[in-house]
């Protein structure tokens, strides 16, 4: 009898810990302002300045500025890797404009950039 009671209590404890984990993970995903600076390579003040340059935007939260900065970093990383692949195919280590053009033309996800580099 004691074994079934202790195993039931163990199961309840384990379920309680598992249900508490998503809350802890959500807190970990919401970095504070000081931590946000360390998670980005781009300066938040520059990103905020670019956002304020848009006349349609009146207010942007710190979380929005951080999210836009992170998205920008990831975008630049992906397009730079693609362009570097084309530079390597041409036996170069330096990315040139034609490598960016090739990356934009080759990937559907960069279709919105076609014609912007001209």
Short mmCIF file of C-alpha atoms in Angstrom, two decimals:
data_model
loop_
_atom_site.label_atom_id
_atom_site.label_comp_id
_atom_site.label_asym_id
_atom_site.label_seq_id
_atom_site.Cartn_x
_atom_site.Cartn_y
_atom_site.Cartn_z
CA UNK A 1 0.00 0.00 0.00
CA UNK A 2 2.81 2.39 0.87
CA UNK A 3 4.51 1.68 -2.47
CA UNK A 4 1.47 2.71 -4.47
CA UNK A 5 1.02 5.86 -2.37
CA UNK A 6 4.67 6.86 -2.75
CA UNK A 7 4.67 6.12 -6.48
CA UNK A 8 1.51 8.18 -6.92
CA UNK A 9 3.11 11.03 -4.97
CA UNK A 10 6.25 10.74 -7.10
CA UNK A 11 4.14 10.95 -10.26
CA UNK A 12 2.36 14.07 -8.97
CA UNK A 13 5.70 15.69 -8.11
CA UNK A 14 7.06 14.90 -11.55
CA UNK A 15 3.94 16.30 -13.24
CA UNK A 16 4.18 19.47 -11.16
CA UNK A 17 7.83 19.93 -12.15
CA UNK A 18 7.02 19.38 -15.83
CA UNK A 19 4.16 21.88 -15.76
CA UNK A 20 6.44 24.46 -14.10
CA UNK A 21 9.18 24.02 -16.71
CA UNK A 22 7.43 25.89 -19.57
CA UNK A 23 7.09 28.94 -17.30
CA UNK A 24 10.80 28.83 -16.47
CA UNK A 25 11.64 28.40 -20.16
CA UNK A 26 9.44 31.35 -21.10
CA UNK A 27 11.21 33.50 -18.51
CA UNK A 28 14.58 32.43 -19.89
CA UNK A 29 13.48 33.39 -23.41
CA UNK A 30 12.52 36.91 -22.28
CA UNK A 31 15.91 38.49 -21.67
CA UNK A 32 16.17 41.67 -19.64
CA UNK A 33 17.47 44.88 -21.19
CA UNK A 34 21.10 44.35 -20.07
CA UNK A 35 21.12 40.79 -21.32
CA UNK A 36 19.56 41.87 -24.64
CA UNK A 37 22.62 44.00 -25.36
CA UNK A 38 24.84 40.91 -24.99
CA UNK A 39 22.63 38.75 -27.23
CA UNK A 40 22.88 41.15 -30.17
CA UNK A 41 25.89 42.16 -32.21
CA UNK A 42 24.09 45.21 -33.58
CA UNK A 43 23.69 48.22 -31.27
CA UNK A 44 20.12 48.65 -30.05
CA UNK A 45 20.41 52.44 -30.27
CA UNK A 46 21.07 52.25 -34.02
CA UNK A 47 18.18 49.87 -34.56
CA UNK A 48 15.89 52.15 -32.56
CA UNK A 49 17.07 55.12 -34.65
CA UNK A 50 16.22 53.28 -37.86
CA UNK A 51 12.79 52.40 -36.52
CA UNK A 52 12.15 56.02 -35.53
CA UNK A 53 13.12 57.13 -39.06
CA UNK A 54 9.90 55.53 -40.33
CA UNK A 55 7.16 58.19 -40.11
CA UNK A 56 4.48 55.50 -39.74
CA UNK A 57 6.01 54.19 -36.50
CA UNK A 58 5.20 56.23 -33.42
CA UNK A 59 6.33 53.90 -30.63
CA UNK A 60 8.42 50.71 -30.42
CA UNK A 61 8.92 48.63 -27.28
CA UNK A 62 12.33 47.34 -26.21
CA UNK A 63 11.18 43.81 -27.07
CA UNK A 64 10.22 44.91 -30.58
CA UNK A 65 13.59 46.64 -31.08
CA UNK A 66 15.37 43.51 -29.84
CA UNK A 67 13.30 41.22 -32.11
CA UNK A 68 13.96 43.40 -35.16
CA UNK A 69 17.67 43.46 -34.33
CA UNK A 70 17.85 39.69 -33.94
CA UNK A 71 15.92 39.15 -37.18
CA UNK A 72 18.29 41.53 -38.97
CA UNK A 73 21.33 39.65 -37.67
CA UNK A 74 19.92 36.32 -38.80
CA UNK A 75 19.01 37.73 -42.22
CA UNK A 76 22.49 39.16 -42.76
CA UNK A 77 24.06 35.89 -41.62
CA UNK A 78 22.03 33.78 -44.05
CA UNK A 79 22.57 36.01 -47.08
CA UNK A 80 26.27 36.39 -46.27
CA UNK A 81 26.72 32.60 -46.05
CA UNK A 82 24.95 32.14 -49.38
CA UNK A 83 27.06 34.86 -51.01
CA UNK A 84 30.23 33.37 -49.52
CA UNK A 85 29.35 30.03 -51.10
CA UNK A 86 29.35 31.72 -54.51
CA UNK A 87 32.65 33.45 -53.72
CA UNK A 88 34.22 30.10 -52.84
CA UNK A 89 32.94 28.59 -56.08
CA UNK A 90 34.81 31.36 -57.89
CA UNK A 91 37.89 30.49 -55.77
CA UNK A 92 37.75 33.76 -53.82
CA UNK A 93 37.51 34.46 -50.11
CA UNK A 94 36.10 37.96 -50.50
CA UNK A 95 32.41 38.47 -51.16
CA UNK A 96 31.70 40.72 -54.11
CA UNK A 97 28.50 42.27 -55.33
CA UNK A 98 28.08 39.59 -58.01
CA UNK A 99 28.09 36.96 -55.24
CA UNK A 100 25.22 38.77 -53.51
CA UNK A 101 23.40 39.04 -56.83
CA UNK A 102 23.83 35.29 -57.38
CA UNK A 103 22.57 34.53 -53.86
CA UNK A 104 19.51 36.74 -54.37
CA UNK A 105 18.74 35.17 -57.76
CA UNK A 106 19.21 31.59 -56.54
CA UNK A 107 17.02 31.64 -53.43
CA UNK A 108 13.27 32.24 -53.53
CA UNK A 109 13.39 33.67 -50.01
CA UNK A 110 15.45 36.61 -51.31
CA UNK A 111 13.11 37.36 -54.24
CA UNK A 112 12.00 40.60 -52.57
CA UNK A 113 15.58 41.90 -52.98
CA UNK A 114 15.70 41.51 -56.75
CA UNK A 115 16.50 44.84 -58.33
CA UNK A 116 17.31 46.60 -55.06
CA UNK A 117 21.08 46.35 -55.45
CA UNK A 118 21.10 48.15 -58.78
#
